[in-house]
PDB file of C-alpha atoms in Angstrom:
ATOM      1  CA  UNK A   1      73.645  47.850 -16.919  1.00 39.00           C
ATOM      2  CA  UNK A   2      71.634  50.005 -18.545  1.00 39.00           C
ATOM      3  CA  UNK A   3      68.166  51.389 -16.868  1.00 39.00           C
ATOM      4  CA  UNK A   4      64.654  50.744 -18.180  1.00 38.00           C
ATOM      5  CA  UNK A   5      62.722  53.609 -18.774  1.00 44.00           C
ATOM      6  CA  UNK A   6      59.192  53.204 -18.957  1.00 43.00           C
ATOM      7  CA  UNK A   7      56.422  56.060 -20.947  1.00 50.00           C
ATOM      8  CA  UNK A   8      54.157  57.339 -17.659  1.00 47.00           C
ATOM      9  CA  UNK A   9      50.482  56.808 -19.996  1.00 46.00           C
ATOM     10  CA  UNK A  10      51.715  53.131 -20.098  1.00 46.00           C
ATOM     11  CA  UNK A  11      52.407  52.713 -16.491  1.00 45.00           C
ATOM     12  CA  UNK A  12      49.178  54.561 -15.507  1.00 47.00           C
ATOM     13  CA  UNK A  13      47.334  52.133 -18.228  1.00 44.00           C
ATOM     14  CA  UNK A  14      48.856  49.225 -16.057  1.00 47.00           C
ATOM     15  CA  UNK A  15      48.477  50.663 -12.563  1.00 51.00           C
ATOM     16  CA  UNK A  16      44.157  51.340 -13.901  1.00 53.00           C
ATOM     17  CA  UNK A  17      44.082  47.316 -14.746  1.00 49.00           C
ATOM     18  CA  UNK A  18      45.774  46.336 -11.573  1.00 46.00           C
ATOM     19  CA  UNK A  19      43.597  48.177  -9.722  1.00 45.00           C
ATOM     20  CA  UNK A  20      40.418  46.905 -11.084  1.00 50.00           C
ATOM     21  CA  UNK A  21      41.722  42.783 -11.172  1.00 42.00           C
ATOM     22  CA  UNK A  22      42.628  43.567  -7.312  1.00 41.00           C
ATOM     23  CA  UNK A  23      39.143  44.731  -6.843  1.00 44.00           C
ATOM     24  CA  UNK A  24      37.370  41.702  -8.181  1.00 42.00           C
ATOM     25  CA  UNK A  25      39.532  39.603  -5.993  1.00 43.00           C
ATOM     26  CA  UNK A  26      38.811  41.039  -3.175  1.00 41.00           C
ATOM     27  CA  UNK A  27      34.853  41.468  -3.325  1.00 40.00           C
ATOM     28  CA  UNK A  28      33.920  38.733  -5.790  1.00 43.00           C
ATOM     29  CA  UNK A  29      30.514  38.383  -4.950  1.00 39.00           C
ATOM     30  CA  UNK A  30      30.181  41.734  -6.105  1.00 40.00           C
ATOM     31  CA  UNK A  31      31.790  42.484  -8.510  1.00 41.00           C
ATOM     32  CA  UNK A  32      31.696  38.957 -10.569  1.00 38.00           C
ATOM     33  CA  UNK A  33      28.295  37.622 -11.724  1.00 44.00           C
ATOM     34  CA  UNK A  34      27.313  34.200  -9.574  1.00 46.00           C
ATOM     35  CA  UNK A  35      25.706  31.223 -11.272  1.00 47.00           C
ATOM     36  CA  UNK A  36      22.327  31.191 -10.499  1.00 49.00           C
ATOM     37  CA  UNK A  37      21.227  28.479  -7.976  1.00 48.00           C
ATOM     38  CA  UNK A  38      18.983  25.500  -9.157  1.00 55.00           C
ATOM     39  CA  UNK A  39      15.274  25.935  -8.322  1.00 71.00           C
ATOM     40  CA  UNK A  40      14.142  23.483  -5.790  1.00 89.00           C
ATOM     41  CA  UNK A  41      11.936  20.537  -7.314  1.00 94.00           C
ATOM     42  CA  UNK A  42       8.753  20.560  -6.074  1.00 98.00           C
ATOM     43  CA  UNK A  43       7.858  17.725  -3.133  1.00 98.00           C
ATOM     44  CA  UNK A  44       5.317  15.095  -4.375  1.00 98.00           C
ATOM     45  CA  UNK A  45       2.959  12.993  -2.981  1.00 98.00           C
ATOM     46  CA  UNK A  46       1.161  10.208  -5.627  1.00 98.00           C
ATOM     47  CA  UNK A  47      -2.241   8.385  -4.519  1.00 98.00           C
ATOM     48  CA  UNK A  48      -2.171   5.767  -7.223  1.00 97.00           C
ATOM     49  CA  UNK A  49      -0.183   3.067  -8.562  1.00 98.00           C
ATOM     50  CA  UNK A  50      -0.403   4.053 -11.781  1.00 98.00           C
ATOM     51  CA  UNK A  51       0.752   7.428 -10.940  1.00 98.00           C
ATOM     52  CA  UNK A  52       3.601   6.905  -9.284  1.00 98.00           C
ATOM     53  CA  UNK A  53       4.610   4.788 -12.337  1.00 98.00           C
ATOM     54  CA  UNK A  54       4.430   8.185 -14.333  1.00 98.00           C
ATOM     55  CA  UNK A  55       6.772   9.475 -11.682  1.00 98.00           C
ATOM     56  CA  UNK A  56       9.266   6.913 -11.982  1.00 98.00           C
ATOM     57  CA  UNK A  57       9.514   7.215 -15.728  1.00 98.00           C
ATOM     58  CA  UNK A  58      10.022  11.013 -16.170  1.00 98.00           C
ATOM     59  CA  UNK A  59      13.055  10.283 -13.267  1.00 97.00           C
ATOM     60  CA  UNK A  60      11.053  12.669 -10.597  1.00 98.00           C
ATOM     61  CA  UNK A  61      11.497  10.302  -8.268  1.00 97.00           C
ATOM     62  CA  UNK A  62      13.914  11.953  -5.882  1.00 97.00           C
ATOM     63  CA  UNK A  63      11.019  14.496  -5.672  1.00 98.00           C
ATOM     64  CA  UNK A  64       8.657  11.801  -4.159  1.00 98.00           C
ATOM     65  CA  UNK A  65       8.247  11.931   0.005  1.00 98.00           C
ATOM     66  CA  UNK A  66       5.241   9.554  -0.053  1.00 98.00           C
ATOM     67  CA  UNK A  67       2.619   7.601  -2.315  1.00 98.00           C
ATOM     68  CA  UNK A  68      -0.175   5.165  -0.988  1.00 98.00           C
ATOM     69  CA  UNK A  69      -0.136   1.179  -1.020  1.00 97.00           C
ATOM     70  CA  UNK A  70      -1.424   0.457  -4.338  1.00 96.00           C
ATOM     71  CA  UNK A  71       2.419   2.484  -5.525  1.00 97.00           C
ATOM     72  CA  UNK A  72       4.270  -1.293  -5.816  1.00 96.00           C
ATOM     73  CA  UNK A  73       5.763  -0.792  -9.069  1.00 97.00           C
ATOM     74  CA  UNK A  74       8.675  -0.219  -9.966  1.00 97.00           C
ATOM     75  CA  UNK A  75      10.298  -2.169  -6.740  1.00 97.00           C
ATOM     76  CA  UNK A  76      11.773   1.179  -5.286  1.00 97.00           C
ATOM     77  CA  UNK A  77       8.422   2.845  -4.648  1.00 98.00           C
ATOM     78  CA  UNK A  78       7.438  -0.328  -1.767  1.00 97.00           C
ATOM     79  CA  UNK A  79       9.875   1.506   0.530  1.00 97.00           C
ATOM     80  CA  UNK A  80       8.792   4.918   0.382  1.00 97.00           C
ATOM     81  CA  UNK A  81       7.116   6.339   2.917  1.00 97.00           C
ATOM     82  CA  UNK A  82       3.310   5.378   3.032  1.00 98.00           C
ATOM     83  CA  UNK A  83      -0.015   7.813   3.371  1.00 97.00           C
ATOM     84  CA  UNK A  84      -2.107   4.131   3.300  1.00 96.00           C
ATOM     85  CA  UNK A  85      -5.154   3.200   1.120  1.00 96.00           C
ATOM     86  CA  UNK A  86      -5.866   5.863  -1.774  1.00 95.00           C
ATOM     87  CA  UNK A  87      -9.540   6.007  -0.571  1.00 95.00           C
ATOM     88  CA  UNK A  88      -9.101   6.132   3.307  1.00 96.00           C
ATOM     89  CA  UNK A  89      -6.460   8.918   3.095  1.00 97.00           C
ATOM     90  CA  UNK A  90      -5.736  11.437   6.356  1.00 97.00           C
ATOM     91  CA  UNK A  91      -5.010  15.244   6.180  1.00 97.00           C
ATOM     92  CA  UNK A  92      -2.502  14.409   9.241  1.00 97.00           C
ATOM     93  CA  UNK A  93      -0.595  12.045   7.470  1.00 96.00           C
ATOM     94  CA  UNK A  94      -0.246  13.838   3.849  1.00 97.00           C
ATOM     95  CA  UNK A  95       0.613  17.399   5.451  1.00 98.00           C
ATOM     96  CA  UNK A  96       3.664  15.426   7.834  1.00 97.00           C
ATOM     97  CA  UNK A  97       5.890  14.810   4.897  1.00 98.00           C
ATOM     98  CA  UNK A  98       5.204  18.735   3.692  1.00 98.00           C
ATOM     99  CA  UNK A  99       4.221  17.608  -0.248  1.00 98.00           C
ATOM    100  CA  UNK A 100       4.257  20.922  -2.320  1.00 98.00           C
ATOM    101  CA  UNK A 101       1.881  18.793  -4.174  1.00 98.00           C
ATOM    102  CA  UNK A 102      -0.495  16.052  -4.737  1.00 98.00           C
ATOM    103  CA  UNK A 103      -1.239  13.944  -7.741  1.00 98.00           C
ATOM    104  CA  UNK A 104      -4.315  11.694  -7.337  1.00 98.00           C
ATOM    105  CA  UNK A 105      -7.233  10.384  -9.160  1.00 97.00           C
ATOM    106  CA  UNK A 106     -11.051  11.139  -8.623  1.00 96.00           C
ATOM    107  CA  UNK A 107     -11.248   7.645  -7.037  1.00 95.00           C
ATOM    108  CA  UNK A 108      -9.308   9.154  -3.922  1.00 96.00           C
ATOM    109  CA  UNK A 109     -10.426   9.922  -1.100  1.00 95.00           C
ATOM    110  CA  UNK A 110     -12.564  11.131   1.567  1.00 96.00           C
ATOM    111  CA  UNK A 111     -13.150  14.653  -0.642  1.00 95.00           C
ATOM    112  CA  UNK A 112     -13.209  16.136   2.734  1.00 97.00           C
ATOM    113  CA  UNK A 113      -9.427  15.238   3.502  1.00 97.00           C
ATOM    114  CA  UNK A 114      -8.707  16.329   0.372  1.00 97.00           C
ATOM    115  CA  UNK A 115     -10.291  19.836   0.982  1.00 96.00           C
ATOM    116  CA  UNK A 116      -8.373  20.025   4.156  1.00 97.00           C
ATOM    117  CA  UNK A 117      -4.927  19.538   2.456  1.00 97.00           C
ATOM    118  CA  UNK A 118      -5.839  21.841  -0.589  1.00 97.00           C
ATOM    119  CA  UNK A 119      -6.823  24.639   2.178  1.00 97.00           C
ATOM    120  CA  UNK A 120      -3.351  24.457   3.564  1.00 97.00           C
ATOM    121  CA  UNK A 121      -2.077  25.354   0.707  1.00 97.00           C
ATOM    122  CA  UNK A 122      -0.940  22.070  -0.888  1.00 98.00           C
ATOM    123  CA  UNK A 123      -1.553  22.112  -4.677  1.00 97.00           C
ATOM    124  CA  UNK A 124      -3.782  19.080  -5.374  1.00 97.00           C
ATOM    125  CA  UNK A 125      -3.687  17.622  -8.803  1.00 97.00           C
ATOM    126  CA  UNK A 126      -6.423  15.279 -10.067  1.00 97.00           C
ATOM    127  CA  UNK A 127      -7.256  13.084 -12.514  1.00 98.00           C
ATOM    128  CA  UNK A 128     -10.708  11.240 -13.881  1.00 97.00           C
ATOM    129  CA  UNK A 129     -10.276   7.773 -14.058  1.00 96.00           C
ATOM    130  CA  UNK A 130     -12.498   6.896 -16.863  1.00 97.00           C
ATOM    131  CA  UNK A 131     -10.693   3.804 -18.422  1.00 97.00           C
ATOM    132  CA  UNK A 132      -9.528   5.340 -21.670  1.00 98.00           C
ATOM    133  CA  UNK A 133      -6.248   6.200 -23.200  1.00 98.00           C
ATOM    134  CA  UNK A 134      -6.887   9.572 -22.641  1.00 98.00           C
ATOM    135  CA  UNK A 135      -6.441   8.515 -18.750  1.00 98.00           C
ATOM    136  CA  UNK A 136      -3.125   7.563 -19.184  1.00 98.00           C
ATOM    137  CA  UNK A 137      -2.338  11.109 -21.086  1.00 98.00           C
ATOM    138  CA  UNK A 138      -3.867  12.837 -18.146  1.00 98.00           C
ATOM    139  CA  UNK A 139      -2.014  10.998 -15.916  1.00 98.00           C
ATOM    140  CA  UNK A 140       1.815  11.873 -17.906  1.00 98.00           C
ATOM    141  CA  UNK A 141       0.509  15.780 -18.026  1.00 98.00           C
ATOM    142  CA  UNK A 142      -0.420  16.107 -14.527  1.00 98.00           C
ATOM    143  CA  UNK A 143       2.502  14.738 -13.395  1.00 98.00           C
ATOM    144  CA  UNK A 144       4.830  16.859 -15.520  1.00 98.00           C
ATOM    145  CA  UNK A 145       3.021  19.688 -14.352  1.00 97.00           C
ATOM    146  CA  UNK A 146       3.198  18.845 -10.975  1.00 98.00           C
ATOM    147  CA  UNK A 147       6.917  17.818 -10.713  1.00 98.00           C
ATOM    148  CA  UNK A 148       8.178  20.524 -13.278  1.00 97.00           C
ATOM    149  CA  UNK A 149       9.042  18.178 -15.865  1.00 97.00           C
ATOM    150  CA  UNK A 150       6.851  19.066 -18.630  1.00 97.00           C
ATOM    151  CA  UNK A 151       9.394  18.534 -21.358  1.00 97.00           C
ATOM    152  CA  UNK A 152      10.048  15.481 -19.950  1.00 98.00           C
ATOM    153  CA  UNK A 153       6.297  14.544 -20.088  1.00 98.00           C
ATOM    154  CA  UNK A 154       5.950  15.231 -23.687  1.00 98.00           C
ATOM    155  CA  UNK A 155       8.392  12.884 -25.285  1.00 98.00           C
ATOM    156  CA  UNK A 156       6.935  10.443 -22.627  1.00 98.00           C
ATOM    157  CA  UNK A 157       3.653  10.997 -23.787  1.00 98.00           C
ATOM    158  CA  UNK A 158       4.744  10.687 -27.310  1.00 98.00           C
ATOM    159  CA  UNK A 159       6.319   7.540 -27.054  1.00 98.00           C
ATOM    160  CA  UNK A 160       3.792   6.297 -25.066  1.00 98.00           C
ATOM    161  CA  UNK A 161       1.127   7.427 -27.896  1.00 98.00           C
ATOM    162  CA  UNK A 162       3.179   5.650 -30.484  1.00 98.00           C
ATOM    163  CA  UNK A 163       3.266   2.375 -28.951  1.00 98.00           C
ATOM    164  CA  UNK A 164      -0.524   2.286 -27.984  1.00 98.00           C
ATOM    165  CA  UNK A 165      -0.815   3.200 -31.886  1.00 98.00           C
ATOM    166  CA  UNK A 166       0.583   0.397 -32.590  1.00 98.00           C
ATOM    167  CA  UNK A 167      -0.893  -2.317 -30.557  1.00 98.00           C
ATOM    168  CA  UNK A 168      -4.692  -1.153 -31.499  1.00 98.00           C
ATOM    169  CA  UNK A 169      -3.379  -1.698 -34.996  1.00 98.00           C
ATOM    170  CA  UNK A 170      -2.427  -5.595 -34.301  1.00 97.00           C
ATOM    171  CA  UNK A 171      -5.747  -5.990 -32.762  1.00 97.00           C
ATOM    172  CA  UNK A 172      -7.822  -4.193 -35.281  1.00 96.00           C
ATOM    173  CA  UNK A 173      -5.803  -6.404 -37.609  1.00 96.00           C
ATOM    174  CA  UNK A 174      -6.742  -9.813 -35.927  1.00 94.00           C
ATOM    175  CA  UNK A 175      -8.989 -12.068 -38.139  1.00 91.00           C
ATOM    176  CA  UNK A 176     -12.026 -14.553 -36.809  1.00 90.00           C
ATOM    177  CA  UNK A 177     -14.443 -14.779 -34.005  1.00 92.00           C
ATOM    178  CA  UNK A 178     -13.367 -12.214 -30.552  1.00 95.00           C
ATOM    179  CA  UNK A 179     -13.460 -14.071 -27.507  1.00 96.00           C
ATOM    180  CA  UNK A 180     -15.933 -13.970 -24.533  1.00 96.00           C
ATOM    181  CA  UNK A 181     -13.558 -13.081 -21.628  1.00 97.00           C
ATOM    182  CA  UNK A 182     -14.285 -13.182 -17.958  1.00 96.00           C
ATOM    183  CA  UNK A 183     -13.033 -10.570 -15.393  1.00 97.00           C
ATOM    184  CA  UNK A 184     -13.098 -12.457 -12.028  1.00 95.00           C
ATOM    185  CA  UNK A 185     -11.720 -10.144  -9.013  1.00 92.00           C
ATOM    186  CA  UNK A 186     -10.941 -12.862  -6.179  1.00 85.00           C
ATOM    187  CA  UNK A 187      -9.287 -11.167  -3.414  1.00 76.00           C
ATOM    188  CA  UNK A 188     -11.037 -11.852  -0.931  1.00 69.00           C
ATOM    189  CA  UNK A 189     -13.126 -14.708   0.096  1.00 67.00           C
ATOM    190  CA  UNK A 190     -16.280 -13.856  -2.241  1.00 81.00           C
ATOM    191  CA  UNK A 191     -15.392 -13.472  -5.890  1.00 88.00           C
ATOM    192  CA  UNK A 192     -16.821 -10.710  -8.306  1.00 93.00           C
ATOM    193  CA  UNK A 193     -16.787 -10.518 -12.019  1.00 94.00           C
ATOM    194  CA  UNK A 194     -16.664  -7.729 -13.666  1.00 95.00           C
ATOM    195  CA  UNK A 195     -19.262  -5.672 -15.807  1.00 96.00           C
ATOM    196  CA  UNK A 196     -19.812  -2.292 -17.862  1.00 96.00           C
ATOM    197  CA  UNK A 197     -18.202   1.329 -17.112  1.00 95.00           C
ATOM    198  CA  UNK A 198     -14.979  -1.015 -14.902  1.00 97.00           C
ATOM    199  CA  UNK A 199     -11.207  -0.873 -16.033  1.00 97.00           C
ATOM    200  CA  UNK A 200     -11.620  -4.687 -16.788  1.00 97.00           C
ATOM    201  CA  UNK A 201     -14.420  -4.198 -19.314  1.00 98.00           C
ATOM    202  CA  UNK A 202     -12.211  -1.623 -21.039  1.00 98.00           C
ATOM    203  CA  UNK A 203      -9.003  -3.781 -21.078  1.00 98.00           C
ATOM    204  CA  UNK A 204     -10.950  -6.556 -22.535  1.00 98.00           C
ATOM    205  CA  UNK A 205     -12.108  -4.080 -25.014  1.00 97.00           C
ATOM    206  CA  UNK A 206      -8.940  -3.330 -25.646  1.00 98.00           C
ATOM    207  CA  UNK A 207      -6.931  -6.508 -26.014  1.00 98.00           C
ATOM    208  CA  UNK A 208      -9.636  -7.513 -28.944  1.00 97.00           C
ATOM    209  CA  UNK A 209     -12.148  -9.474 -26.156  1.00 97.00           C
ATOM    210  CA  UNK A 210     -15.277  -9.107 -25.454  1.00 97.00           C
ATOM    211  CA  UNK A 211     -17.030  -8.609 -21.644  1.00 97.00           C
ATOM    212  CA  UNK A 212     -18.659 -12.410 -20.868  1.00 96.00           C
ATOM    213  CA  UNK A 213     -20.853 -10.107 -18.655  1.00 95.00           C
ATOM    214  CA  UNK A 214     -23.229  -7.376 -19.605  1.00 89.00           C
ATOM    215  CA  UNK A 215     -26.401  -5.576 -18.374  1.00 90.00           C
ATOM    216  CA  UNK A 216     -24.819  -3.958 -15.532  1.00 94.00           C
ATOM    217  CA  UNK A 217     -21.830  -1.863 -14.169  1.00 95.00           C
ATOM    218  CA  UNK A 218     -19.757  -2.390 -11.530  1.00 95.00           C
ATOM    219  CA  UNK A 219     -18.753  -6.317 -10.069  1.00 94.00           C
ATOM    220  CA  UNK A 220     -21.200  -8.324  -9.182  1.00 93.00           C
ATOM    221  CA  UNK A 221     -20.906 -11.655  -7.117  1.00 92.00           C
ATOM    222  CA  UNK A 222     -19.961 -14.479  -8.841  1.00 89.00           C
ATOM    223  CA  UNK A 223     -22.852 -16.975  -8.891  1.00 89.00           C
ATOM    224  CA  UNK A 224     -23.282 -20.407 -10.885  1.00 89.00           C
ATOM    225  CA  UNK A 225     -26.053 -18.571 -12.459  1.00 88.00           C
ATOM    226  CA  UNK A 226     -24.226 -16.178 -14.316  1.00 86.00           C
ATOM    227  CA  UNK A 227     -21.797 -18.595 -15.234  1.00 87.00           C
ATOM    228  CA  UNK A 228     -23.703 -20.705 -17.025  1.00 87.00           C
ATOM    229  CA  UNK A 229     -25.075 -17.730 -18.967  1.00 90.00           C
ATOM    230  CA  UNK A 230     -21.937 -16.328 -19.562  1.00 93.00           C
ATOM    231  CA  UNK A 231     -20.611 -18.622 -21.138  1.00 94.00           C
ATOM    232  CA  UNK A 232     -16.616 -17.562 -21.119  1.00 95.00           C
ATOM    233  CA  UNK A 233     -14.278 -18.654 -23.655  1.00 95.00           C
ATOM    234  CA  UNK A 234     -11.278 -17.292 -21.379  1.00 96.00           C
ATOM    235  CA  UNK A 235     -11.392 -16.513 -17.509  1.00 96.00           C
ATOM    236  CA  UNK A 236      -9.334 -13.325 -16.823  1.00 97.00           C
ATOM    237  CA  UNK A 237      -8.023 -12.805 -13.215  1.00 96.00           C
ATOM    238  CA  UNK A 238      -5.165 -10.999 -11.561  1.00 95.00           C
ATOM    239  CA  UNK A 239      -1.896 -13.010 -10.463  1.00 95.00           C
ATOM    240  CA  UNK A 240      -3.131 -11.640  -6.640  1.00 93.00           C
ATOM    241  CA  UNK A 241      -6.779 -13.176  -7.282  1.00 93.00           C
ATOM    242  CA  UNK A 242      -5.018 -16.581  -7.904  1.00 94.00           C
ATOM    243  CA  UNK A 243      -2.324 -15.982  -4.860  1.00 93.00           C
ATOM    244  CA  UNK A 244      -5.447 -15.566  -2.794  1.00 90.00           C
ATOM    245  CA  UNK A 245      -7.171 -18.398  -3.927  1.00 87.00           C
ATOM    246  CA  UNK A 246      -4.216 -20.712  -2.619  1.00 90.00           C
ATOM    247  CA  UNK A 247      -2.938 -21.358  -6.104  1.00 93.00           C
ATOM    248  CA  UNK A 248      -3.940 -22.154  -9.701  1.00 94.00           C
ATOM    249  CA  UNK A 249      -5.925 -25.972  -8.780  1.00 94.00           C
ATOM    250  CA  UNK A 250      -7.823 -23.967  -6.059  1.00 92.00           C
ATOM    251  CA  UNK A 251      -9.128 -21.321  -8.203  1.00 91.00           C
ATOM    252  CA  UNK A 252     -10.645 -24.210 -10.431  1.00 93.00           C
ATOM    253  CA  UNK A 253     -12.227 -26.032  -7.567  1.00 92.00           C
ATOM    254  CA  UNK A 254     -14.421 -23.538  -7.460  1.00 89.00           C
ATOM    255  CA  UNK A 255     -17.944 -25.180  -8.470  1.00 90.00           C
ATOM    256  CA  UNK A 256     -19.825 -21.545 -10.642  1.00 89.00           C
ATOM    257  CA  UNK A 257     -16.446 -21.980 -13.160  1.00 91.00           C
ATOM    258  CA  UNK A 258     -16.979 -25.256 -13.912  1.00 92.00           C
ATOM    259  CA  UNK A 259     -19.969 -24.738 -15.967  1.00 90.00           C
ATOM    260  CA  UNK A 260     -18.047 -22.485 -18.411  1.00 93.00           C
ATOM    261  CA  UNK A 261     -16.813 -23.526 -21.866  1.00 94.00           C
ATOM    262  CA  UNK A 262     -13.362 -21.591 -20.173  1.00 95.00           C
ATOM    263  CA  UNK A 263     -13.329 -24.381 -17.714  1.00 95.00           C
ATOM    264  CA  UNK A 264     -12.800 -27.585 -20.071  1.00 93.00           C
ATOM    265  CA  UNK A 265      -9.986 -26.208 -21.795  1.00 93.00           C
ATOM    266  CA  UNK A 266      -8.723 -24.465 -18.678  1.00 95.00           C
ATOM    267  CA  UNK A 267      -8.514 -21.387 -20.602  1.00 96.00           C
ATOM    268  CA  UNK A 268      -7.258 -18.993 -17.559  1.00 96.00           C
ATOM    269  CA  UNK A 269      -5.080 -15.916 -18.166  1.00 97.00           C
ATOM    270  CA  UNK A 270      -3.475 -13.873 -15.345  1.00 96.00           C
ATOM    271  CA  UNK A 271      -1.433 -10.783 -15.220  1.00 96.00           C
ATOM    272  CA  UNK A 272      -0.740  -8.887 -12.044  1.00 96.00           C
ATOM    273  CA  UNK A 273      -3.564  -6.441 -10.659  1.00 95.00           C
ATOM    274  CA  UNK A 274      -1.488  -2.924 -11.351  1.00 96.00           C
ATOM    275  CA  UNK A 275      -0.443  -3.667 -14.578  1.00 97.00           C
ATOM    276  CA  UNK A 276      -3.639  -4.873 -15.879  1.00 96.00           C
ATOM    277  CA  UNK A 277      -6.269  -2.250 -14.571  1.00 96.00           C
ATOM    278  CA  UNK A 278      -3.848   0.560 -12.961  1.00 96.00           C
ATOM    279  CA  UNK A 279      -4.250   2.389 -16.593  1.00 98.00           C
ATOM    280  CA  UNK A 280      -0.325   3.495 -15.984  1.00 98.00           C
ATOM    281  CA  UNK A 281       2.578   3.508 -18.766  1.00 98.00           C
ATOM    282  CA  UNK A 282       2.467   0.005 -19.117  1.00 98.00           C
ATOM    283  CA  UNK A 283      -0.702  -0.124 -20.481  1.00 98.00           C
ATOM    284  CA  UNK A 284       0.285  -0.493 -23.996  1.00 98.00           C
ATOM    285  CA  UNK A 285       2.376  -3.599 -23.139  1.00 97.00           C
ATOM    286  CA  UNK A 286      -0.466  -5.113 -21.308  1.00 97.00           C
ATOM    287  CA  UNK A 287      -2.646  -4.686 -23.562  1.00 98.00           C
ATOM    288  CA  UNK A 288      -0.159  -6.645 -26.602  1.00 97.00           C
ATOM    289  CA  UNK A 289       0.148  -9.438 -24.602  1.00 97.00           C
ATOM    290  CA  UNK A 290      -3.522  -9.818 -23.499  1.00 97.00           C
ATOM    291  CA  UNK A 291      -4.304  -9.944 -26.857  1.00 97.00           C
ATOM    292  CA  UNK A 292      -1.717 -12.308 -27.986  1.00 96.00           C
ATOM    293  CA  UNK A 293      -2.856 -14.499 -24.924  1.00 96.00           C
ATOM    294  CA  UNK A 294      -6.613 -14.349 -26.044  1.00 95.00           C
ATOM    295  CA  UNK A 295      -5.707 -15.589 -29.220  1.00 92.00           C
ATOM    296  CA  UNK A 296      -4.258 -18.485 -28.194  1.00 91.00           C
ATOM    297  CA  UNK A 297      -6.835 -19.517 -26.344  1.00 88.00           C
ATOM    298  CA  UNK A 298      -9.431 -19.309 -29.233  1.00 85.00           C
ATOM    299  CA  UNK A 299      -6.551 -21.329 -31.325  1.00 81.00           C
TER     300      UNK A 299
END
């Protein structure tokens, strides 16, 4: 058999590459580029329903450690871990589940916890509640700021926008007289209705109703009074007002409604307390069916 003679540039050509694929293998972390590790997501606390809604629907919540007890929608967020009512907050409580941040509204509270938190070095995101659309932007920005998901917040908000387009345009659209609507908040033993500068007067607003009640902001307490000078086409209430109450015939029994034109046609229209004042991404849907409820009862 013949022998195989190789050219000595080619074979020093050869011996140069093995030398250099034997040297990556052997210190690949240096001499191969790594893929770069994922940044970790910020940690969130929400104090507001509403707000953790916003969570939920940019899929940041893996990034939530704790929200407060109005956070009941969707299902999932009634078994996270709880900092309790938005307005009786603790600085121990927020600071033990180590939040990078925390998304609230101006209605939280005491400022003084708040200050506490901020001061250890917890970003601390709020947001005016003033009853507007605009709330419900705020709301989608702050928490794609706060849970770096701002793409995510945009075509939120966008879609969002579009569909609150659209049901202002079926109620600008509606025809005839608007109805006199009455807020009552019943969840406790003294019922309140509702007046100016309240999330109730805007919904009604909203929906294509008017506010029964006028001449003073805030709730009030429900007297037979006011009632009778009301004068309600439709009583509006929360599905927790009526729970309350002990059920549907209870809530009637009371003796102020039954001087209201509301009461002879038991004109009554519930939806549940988050998704009718929270001022979250549901709004728009809320809103459409309010109006297509107040409607009917005018029919």
């Amino acid at each position: 058999m013949s022998e195989l003679h190789l050219d000595p540039t080619t074979c020093a050509v050869h011996r140069r590459k093995a030398l250099r694929l034997l040297s990556a293998a052997s210190f690949g972390a240096a001499a191969l580029p790594l893929f770069a590790q994922p940044a970790k997501l910020p940690r969130l606390v929400t104090v507001s329903g509403a707000i953790t809604e916003v969570v939920y629907a940019l899929g940041a919540d893996g990034q939530l450690v704790g929200t407060d007890t109005t956070s009941l929608y969707p299902a999932a967020a009634r078994s996270t871990s709880k900092v309790g009512y938005m307005r009786q907050l603790s600085a121990e409580g927020l600071l033990s589940l180590k939040p990078d941040a925390i998304i609230a509204t101006n209605e939280s509270g005491p400022a003084v916890v708040l200050d506490q938190v901020r001061s250890a070095g917890v970003r601390i995101e709020i947001i005016e509640a003033d009853h507007t659309w605009g709330e419900v932007q705020r709301k989608v920005q702050a928490v794609g700021r706060a849970a770096a998901k701002e793409a995510q917040a945009r075509e939120l908000q966008a879609r969002l926008d579009a569909e609150w387009t659209q049901v202002q345009q079926r109620v600008s659209a509606a025809k005839g007289r608007k109805p006199k609507v009455l807020f009552v908040l019943s969840h406790s033993a003294s019922p309140q209705v509702s007046g100016e500068k309240t999330a109730a007067h805007s919904v009604i607003g909203f929906a294509g109703g008017v506010n029964a009640m006028s001449g003073f902001q805030g709730y009030r307490p429900m007297t037979a009074e006011a009632m009778a000078s009301a004068a309600p086409d439709v009583i509006l209430t929360s599905t927790q007002s009526i729970e309350a109450h002990g059920g549907i015939d209870k809530f009637w029994q009371r003796p102020e409604l039954a001087l209201t034109p509301a009461y002879k046609k038991r004109a009554l229209i519930t939806q549940d307390a988050l998704l009718l004042l929270g001022f979250g991404p549901r709004l728009p849907a809320a809103i459409g069916e309010l109006h297509e409820k107040f409607q009917a009862a005018l029919a």
